[in-house]
Amino acid sequence: MSGTQPVKTWTRDNWPIAAAMIQYPNSLPGGGSVQDQSAEGWASTLEDIVDAGFTDLDPTDSWLRLADLSKSRLDEFMGVVSSLGLTIPAISTSRRSVIDPDQGDAYLDYSHRVIDTAAGIGAKAVSFGLFGPLSPAQKQVLWFWTKPGVTNPDDPATWQKAVSRIRELGRHAAEVGLEVSLEMYEDTYLGTADSAVRFVTEVDCPAVGLNLDLGNLIRLHRPIEHWQTMLEKTVPFAKYWHVKNYMRDEDPDSGSIVTMPTPMESGLISYRVAIKMAIAAGFNSAFLVEHYGGDGLSICARNRDYLRSILPKARLGLTP
């Protein structure tokens, strides 16, 4: 067909906004793993998501590794998802870095399985990161980001290894119609706006962009670049996006910095500004709402409702 014709695009009413599963552990109270849980057990958890008003879900592999389920078990899980009226726009991974010094090769293989699994269930995106497991010090404190974690080495060879492996994943994703979103996270090659832009530019794969999870950076108890400056640099590369917010207070006299999780409309980042910037730059991917602490699911639902209130009421796009 020649020329162009108008097509409807996402609006605040139907934009995919997925619930995160970070508030649900992989281990079960009586022992065992969610990985081996019955379909009824999965359903019991996902009913919480539905009761909170969500229609979209990101399984998040800190809760359940879909890519490690057998075909029959994956079919069983997707049957539960379907029966509850949920859809899965994306799959996020956590702490499975393809350059992990011990498990990098295994995590690369796993990441390829995540891509194939996501394509097989009809998802449109996957999120990968270069952050490692929590350090012993991080496991001992209330908020893990207040203590140093694993850092990516300042080593050109490791940088290039990361670029090469993400490019490999990006090409695989493109072959099956998915986008790859790389999560910005402190002390990794995606830990600052400048480094993240340099990294994704070197990957040089149209299917690969950035997960602009600036919440991971503004919560740090250290000096940071202004969130809007970071966003201006990174927003042209935005794809599937984890959104959350934090209050932040800085005392210039003592150097003290305090941060804490908060609903999206209450924190340092103005998502009203951020979302407008992203859409103006062409952002057209799903969101994932997150929150740490307390009743995380209820805050995620509040964040979803806030996000819908600031998304466009109507959009009209043109396609060839």
mmCIF file of N, CA, C and O in Angstrom, residues 17-80:
data_model
loop_
_atom_site.group_PDB
_atom_site.id
_atom_site.type_symbol
_atom_site.label_atom_id
_atom_site.label_comp_id
_atom_site.label_asym_id
_atom_site.label_seq_id
_atom_site.Cartn_x
_atom_site.Cartn_y
_atom_site.Cartn_z
ATOM 1 N N ILE A 17 1.021 -1.231 31.100
ATOM 2 C CA ILE A 17 1.714 -0.890 32.346
ATOM 3 C C ILE A 17 1.716 -2.150 33.205
ATOM 4 O O ILE A 17 0.683 -2.554 33.742
ATOM 5 N N ALA A 18 2.859 -2.770 33.318
ATOM 6 C CA ALA A 18 2.957 -4.076 33.963
ATOM 7 C C ALA A 18 3.265 -3.962 35.445
ATOM 8 O O ALA A 18 3.969 -3.048 35.888
ATOM 9 N N ALA A 19 2.739 -4.912 36.197
ATOM 10 C CA ALA A 19 3.088 -5.057 37.608
ATOM 11 C C ALA A 19 4.406 -5.803 37.720
ATOM 12 O O ALA A 19 4.625 -6.818 37.051
ATOM 13 N N ALA A 20 5.279 -5.301 38.576
ATOM 14 C CA ALA A 20 6.522 -6.004 38.877
ATOM 15 C C ALA A 20 6.267 -7.075 39.933
ATOM 16 O O ALA A 20 5.300 -7.000 40.686
ATOM 17 N N MET A 21 7.152 -8.045 39.978
ATOM 18 C CA MET A 21 7.020 -9.103 40.981
ATOM 19 C C MET A 21 8.145 -9.055 42.002
ATOM 20 O O MET A 21 8.395 -10.028 42.716
ATOM 21 N N ILE A 22 8.826 -7.891 42.112
ATOM 22 C CA ILE A 22 9.979 -7.813 43.009
ATOM 23 C C ILE A 22 9.578 -7.929 44.473
ATOM 24 O O ILE A 22 10.422 -8.222 45.319
ATOM 25 N N GLN A 23 8.295 -7.690 44.777
ATOM 26 C CA GLN A 23 7.865 -7.815 46.172
ATOM 27 C C GLN A 23 7.558 -9.253 46.567
ATOM 28 O O GLN A 23 7.247 -9.531 47.717
ATOM 29 N N TYR A 24 7.664 -10.174 45.593
ATOM 30 C CA TYR A 24 7.420 -11.588 45.858
ATOM 31 C C TYR A 24 8.732 -12.367 45.743
ATOM 32 O O TYR A 24 9.369 -12.350 44.699
ATOM 33 N N PRO A 25 9.154 -13.071 46.787
ATOM 34 C CA PRO A 25 10.400 -13.822 46.728
ATOM 35 C C PRO A 25 10.251 -15.096 45.907
ATOM 36 O O PRO A 25 9.140 -15.577 45.666
ATOM 37 N N ASN A 26 11.387 -15.646 45.509
ATOM 38 C CA ASN A 26 11.385 -16.917 44.778
ATOM 39 C C ASN A 26 11.176 -18.107 45.710
ATOM 40 O O ASN A 26 10.689 -19.154 45.295
ATOM 41 N N SER A 27 11.521 -17.919 46.999
ATOM 42 C CA SER A 27 11.372 -19.011 47.961
ATOM 43 C C SER A 27 10.004 -18.969 48.610
ATOM 44 O O SER A 27 9.401 -17.902 48.760
ATOM 45 N N LEU A 28 9.508 -20.141 49.004
ATOM 46 C CA LEU A 28 8.187 -20.255 49.618
ATOM 47 C C LEU A 28 8.313 -20.314 51.142
ATOM 48 O O LEU A 28 9.317 -20.819 51.668
ATOM 49 N N PRO A 29 7.324 -19.828 51.879
ATOM 50 C CA PRO A 29 7.408 -19.796 53.348
ATOM 51 C C PRO A 29 7.687 -21.152 53.978
ATOM 52 O O PRO A 29 8.442 -21.246 54.936
ATOM 53 N N GLY A 30 7.110 -22.204 53.436
ATOM 54 C CA GLY A 30 7.310 -23.524 54.020
ATOM 55 C C GLY A 30 8.482 -24.289 53.428
ATOM 56 O O GLY A 30 8.646 -25.479 53.690
ATOM 57 N N GLY A 31 9.284 -23.611 52.639
ATOM 58 C CA GLY A 31 10.383 -24.257 51.945
ATOM 59 C C GLY A 31 10.021 -24.516 50.493
ATOM 60 O O GLY A 31 8.852 -24.552 50.117
ATOM 61 N N GLY A 32 11.021 -24.694 49.675
ATOM 62 C CA GLY A 32 10.784 -24.911 48.262
ATOM 63 C C GLY A 32 10.848 -23.609 47.481
ATOM 64 O O GLY A 32 11.096 -22.529 48.032
ATOM 65 N N SER A 33 10.605 -23.728 46.188
ATOM 66 C CA SER A 33 10.779 -22.601 45.287
ATOM 67 C C SER A 33 9.517 -22.341 44.478
ATOM 68 O O SER A 33 8.768 -23.276 44.156
ATOM 69 N N VAL A 34 9.286 -21.081 44.142
ATOM 70 C CA VAL A 34 8.194 -20.722 43.234
ATOM 71 C C VAL A 34 8.360 -21.447 41.904
ATOM 72 O O VAL A 34 7.384 -21.762 41.233
ATOM 73 N N GLN A 35 9.598 -21.736 41.559
ATOM 74 C CA GLN A 35 9.886 -22.432 40.303
ATOM 75 C C GLN A 35 9.164 -23.782 40.241
ATOM 76 O O GLN A 35 8.735 -24.219 39.166
ATOM 77 N N ASP A 36 9.030 -24.432 41.375
ATOM 78 C CA ASP A 36 8.411 -25.758 41.439
ATOM 79 C C ASP A 36 6.991 -25.715 41.993
ATOM 80 O O ASP A 36 6.398 -26.758 42.269
ATOM 81 N N GLN A 37 6.439 -24.525 42.136
ATOM 82 C CA GLN A 37 5.119 -24.362 42.730
ATOM 83 C C GLN A 37 4.029 -24.913 41.809
ATOM 84 O O GLN A 37 4.187 -24.979 40.592
ATOM 85 N N SER A 38 2.917 -25.284 42.393
ATOM 86 C CA SER A 38 1.781 -25.754 41.608
ATOM 87 C C SER A 38 1.139 -24.593 40.864
ATOM 88 O O SER A 38 1.326 -23.422 41.207
ATOM 89 N N ALA A 39 0.337 -24.929 39.853
ATOM 90 C CA ALA A 39 -0.411 -23.902 39.131
ATOM 91 C C ALA A 39 -1.336 -23.155 40.074
ATOM 92 O O ALA A 39 -1.536 -21.938 39.943
ATOM 93 N N GLU A 40 -1.892 -23.850 41.044
ATOM 94 C CA GLU A 40 -2.775 -23.218 42.017
ATOM 95 C C GLU A 40 -2.000 -22.202 42.857
ATOM 96 O O GLU A 40 -2.536 -21.141 43.212
ATOM 97 N N GLY A 41 -0.764 -22.532 43.183
ATOM 98 C CA GLY A 41 0.063 -21.591 43.936
ATOM 99 C C GLY A 41 0.381 -20.348 43.130
ATOM 100 O O GLY A 41 0.312 -19.218 43.650
ATOM 101 N N TRP A 42 0.747 -20.540 41.862
ATOM 102 C CA TRP A 42 0.981 -19.382 40.989
ATOM 103 C C TRP A 42 -0.276 -18.522 40.898
ATOM 104 O O TRP A 42 -0.213 -17.303 40.973
ATOM 105 N N ALA A 43 -1.413 -19.183 40.736
ATOM 106 C CA ALA A 43 -2.674 -18.455 40.590
ATOM 107 C C ALA A 43 -2.973 -17.628 41.834
ATOM 108 O O ALA A 43 -3.451 -16.491 41.741
ATOM 109 N N SER A 44 -2.687 -18.176 42.996
ATOM 110 C CA SER A 44 -2.955 -17.466 44.244
ATOM 111 C C SER A 44 -2.168 -16.161 44.298
ATOM 112 O O SER A 44 -2.701 -15.117 44.723
ATOM 113 N N THR A 45 -0.917 -16.190 43.857
ATOM 114 C CA THR A 45 -0.099 -14.979 43.836
ATOM 115 C C THR A 45 -0.602 -14.002 42.789
ATOM 116 O O THR A 45 -0.761 -12.800 43.051
ATOM 117 N N LEU A 46 -0.867 -14.502 41.587
ATOM 118 C CA LEU A 46 -1.279 -13.613 40.503
ATOM 119 C C LEU A 46 -2.668 -13.029 40.727
ATOM 120 O O LEU A 46 -2.994 -11.974 40.179
ATOM 121 N N GLU A 47 -3.470 -13.694 41.540
ATOM 122 C CA GLU A 47 -4.773 -13.096 41.885
ATOM 123 C C GLU A 47 -4.586 -11.784 42.646
ATOM 124 O O GLU A 47 -5.417 -10.873 42.538
ATOM 125 N N ASP A 48 -3.489 -11.663 43.417
ATOM 126 C CA ASP A 48 -3.172 -10.391 44.067
ATOM 127 C C ASP A 48 -3.006 -9.290 43.020
ATOM 128 O O ASP A 48 -3.471 -8.156 43.211
ATOM 129 N N ILE A 49 -2.329 -9.632 41.933
ATOM 130 C CA ILE A 49 -2.061 -8.668 40.878
ATOM 131 C C ILE A 49 -3.369 -8.204 40.242
ATOM 132 O O ILE A 49 -3.594 -7.009 40.020
ATOM 133 N N VAL A 50 -4.232 -9.165 39.973
ATOM 134 C CA VAL A 50 -5.538 -8.840 39.376
ATOM 135 C C VAL A 50 -6.377 -8.019 40.339
ATOM 136 O O VAL A 50 -7.025 -7.030 39.949
ATOM 137 N N ASP A 51 -6.393 -8.400 41.614
ATOM 138 C CA ASP A 51 -7.171 -7.665 42.611
ATOM 139 C C ASP A 51 -6.703 -6.217 42.735
ATOM 140 O O ASP A 51 -7.489 -5.331 43.106
ATOM 141 N N ALA A 52 -5.407 -5.986 42.432
ATOM 142 C CA ALA A 52 -4.872 -4.621 42.492
ATOM 143 C C ALA A 52 -5.181 -3.832 41.225
ATOM 144 O O ALA A 52 -4.756 -2.677 41.100
ATOM 145 N N GLY A 53 -5.899 -4.459 40.294
ATOM 146 C CA GLY A 53 -6.348 -3.747 39.103
ATOM 147 C C GLY A 53 -5.443 -3.846 37.904
ATOM 148 O O GLY A 53 -5.657 -3.140 36.914
ATOM 149 N N PHE A 54 -4.458 -4.735 37.961
ATOM 150 C CA PHE A 54 -3.532 -4.866 36.827
ATOM 151 C C PHE A 54 -4.086 -5.820 35.774
ATOM 152 O O PHE A 54 -4.710 -6.835 36.100
ATOM 153 N N THR A 55 -3.815 -5.490 34.525
ATOM 154 C CA THR A 55 -4.103 -6.391 33.408
ATOM 155 C C THR A 55 -2.823 -6.857 32.735
ATOM 156 O O THR A 55 -2.868 -7.714 31.858
ATOM 157 N N ASP A 56 -1.685 -6.274 33.152
ATOM 158 C CA ASP A 56 -0.384 -6.608 32.566
ATOM 159 C C ASP A 56 0.583 -7.028 33.667
ATOM 160 O O ASP A 56 0.543 -6.493 34.783
ATOM 161 N N LEU A 57 1.452 -7.955 33.321
ATOM 162 C CA LEU A 57 2.360 -8.568 34.287
ATOM 163 C C LEU A 57 3.738 -8.755 33.662
ATOM 164 O O LEU A 57 3.847 -9.140 32.500
ATOM 165 N N ASP A 58 4.776 -8.435 34.426
ATOM 166 C CA ASP A 58 6.143 -8.824 34.067
ATOM 167 C C ASP A 58 6.571 -9.864 35.100
ATOM 168 O O ASP A 58 6.709 -9.531 36.281
ATOM 169 N N PRO A 59 6.761 -11.127 34.701
ATOM 170 C CA PRO A 59 7.060 -12.161 35.702
ATOM 171 C C PRO A 59 8.297 -11.874 36.535
ATOM 172 O O PRO A 59 8.382 -12.309 37.680
ATOM 173 N N THR A 60 9.285 -11.142 35.972
ATOM 174 C CA THR A 60 10.494 -10.757 36.697
ATOM 175 C C THR A 60 11.204 -11.996 37.271
ATOM 176 O O THR A 60 10.672 -12.643 38.167
ATOM 177 N N ASP A 61 12.368 -12.318 36.755
ATOM 178 C CA ASP A 61 12.944 -13.628 37.066
ATOM 179 C C ASP A 61 13.514 -13.756 38.469
ATOM 180 O O ASP A 61 13.960 -14.838 38.861
ATOM 181 N N SER A 62 13.472 -12.675 39.261
ATOM 182 C CA SER A 62 13.778 -12.843 40.690
ATOM 183 C C SER A 62 12.643 -13.581 41.394
ATOM 184 O O SER A 62 12.829 -14.122 42.491
ATOM 185 N N TRP A 63 11.480 -13.604 40.754
ATOM 186 C CA TRP A 63 10.326 -14.356 41.276
ATOM 187 C C TRP A 63 10.198 -15.704 40.573
ATOM 188 O O TRP A 63 10.139 -16.755 41.230
ATOM 189 N N LEU A 64 10.149 -15.707 39.252
ATOM 190 C CA LEU A 64 9.953 -16.943 38.498
ATOM 191 C C LEU A 64 10.727 -16.853 37.187
ATOM 192 O O LEU A 64 10.565 -15.905 36.428
ATOM 193 N N ARG A 65 11.556 -17.854 36.936
ATOM 194 C CA ARG A 65 12.352 -17.882 35.705
ATOM 195 C C ARG A 65 11.577 -18.649 34.633
ATOM 196 O O ARG A 65 11.697 -19.873 34.519
ATOM 197 N N LEU A 66 10.809 -17.929 33.847
ATOM 198 C CA LEU A 66 10.021 -18.594 32.806
ATOM 199 C C LEU A 66 10.911 -19.366 31.843
ATOM 200 O O LEU A 66 10.531 -20.436 31.350
ATOM 201 N N ALA A 67 12.097 -18.834 31.576
ATOM 202 C CA ALA A 67 12.984 -19.462 30.599
ATOM 203 C C ALA A 67 13.551 -20.792 31.082
ATOM 204 O O ALA A 67 14.105 -21.557 30.281
ATOM 205 N N ASP A 68 13.418 -21.079 32.368
ATOM 206 C CA ASP A 68 13.911 -22.346 32.913
ATOM 207 C C ASP A 68 12.790 -23.335 33.188
ATOM 208 O O ASP A 68 13.026 -24.407 33.765
ATOM 209 N N LEU A 69 11.563 -22.990 32.804
ATOM 210 C CA LEU A 69 10.460 -23.937 32.924
ATOM 211 C C LEU A 69 10.442 -24.878 31.722
ATOM 212 O O LEU A 69 10.768 -24.484 30.606
ATOM 213 N N SER A 70 10.039 -26.115 31.956
ATOM 214 C CA SER A 70 9.821 -27.031 30.836
ATOM 215 C C SER A 70 8.641 -26.527 30.008
ATOM 216 O O SER A 70 7.856 -25.685 30.466
ATOM 217 N N LYS A 71 8.503 -27.028 28.803
ATOM 218 C CA LYS A 71 7.406 -26.575 27.946
ATOM 219 C C LYS A 71 6.051 -26.815 28.613
ATOM 220 O O LYS A 71 5.161 -25.949 28.577
ATOM 221 N N SER A 72 5.895 -27.972 29.224
ATOM 222 C CA SER A 72 4.602 -28.275 29.843
ATOM 223 C C SER A 72 4.325 -27.343 31.014
ATOM 224 O O SER A 72 3.197 -26.891 31.224
ATOM 225 N N ARG A 73 5.372 -27.037 31.791
ATOM 226 C CA ARG A 73 5.183 -26.141 32.931
ATOM 227 C C ARG A 73 4.943 -24.702 32.460
ATOM 228 O O ARG A 73 4.157 -23.967 33.055
ATOM 229 N N LEU A 74 5.631 -24.297 31.392
ATOM 230 C CA LEU A 74 5.399 -22.965 30.840
ATOM 231 C C LEU A 74 3.967 -22.851 30.323
ATOM 232 O O LEU A 74 3.289 -21.838 30.556
ATOM 233 N N ASP A 75 3.511 -23.881 29.646
ATOM 234 C CA ASP A 75 2.119 -23.880 29.178
ATOM 235 C C ASP A 75 1.156 -23.785 30.361
ATOM 236 O O ASP A 75 0.122 -23.103 30.287
ATOM 237 N N GLU A 76 1.504 -24.469 31.435
ATOM 238 C CA GLU A 76 0.667 -24.445 32.640
ATOM 239 C C GLU A 76 0.615 -23.026 33.216
ATOM 240 O O GLU A 76 -0.457 -22.522 33.583
ATOM 241 N N PHE A 77 1.785 -22.376 33.284
ATOM 242 C CA PHE A 77 1.831 -21.014 33.811
ATOM 243 C C PHE A 77 1.042 -20.059 32.920
ATOM 244 O O PHE A 77 0.262 -19.239 33.416
ATOM 245 N N MET A 78 1.221 -20.172 31.615
ATOM 246 C CA MET A 78 0.516 -19.272 30.710
ATOM 247 C C MET A 78 -0.995 -19.522 30.744
ATOM 248 O O MET A 78 -1.785 -18.606 30.504
ATOM 249 N N GLY A 79 -1.387 -20.750 31.046
ATOM 250 C CA GLY A 79 -2.807 -21.029 31.234
ATOM 251 C C GLY A 79 -3.364 -20.266 32.419
ATOM 252 O O GLY A 79 -4.491 -19.746 32.364
ATOM 253 N N VAL A 80 -2.578 -20.196 33.497
ATOM 254 C CA VAL A 80 -2.992 -19.420 34.665
ATOM 255 C C VAL A 80 -3.094 -17.938 34.311
ATOM 256 O O VAL A 80 -4.071 -17.262 34.646
#
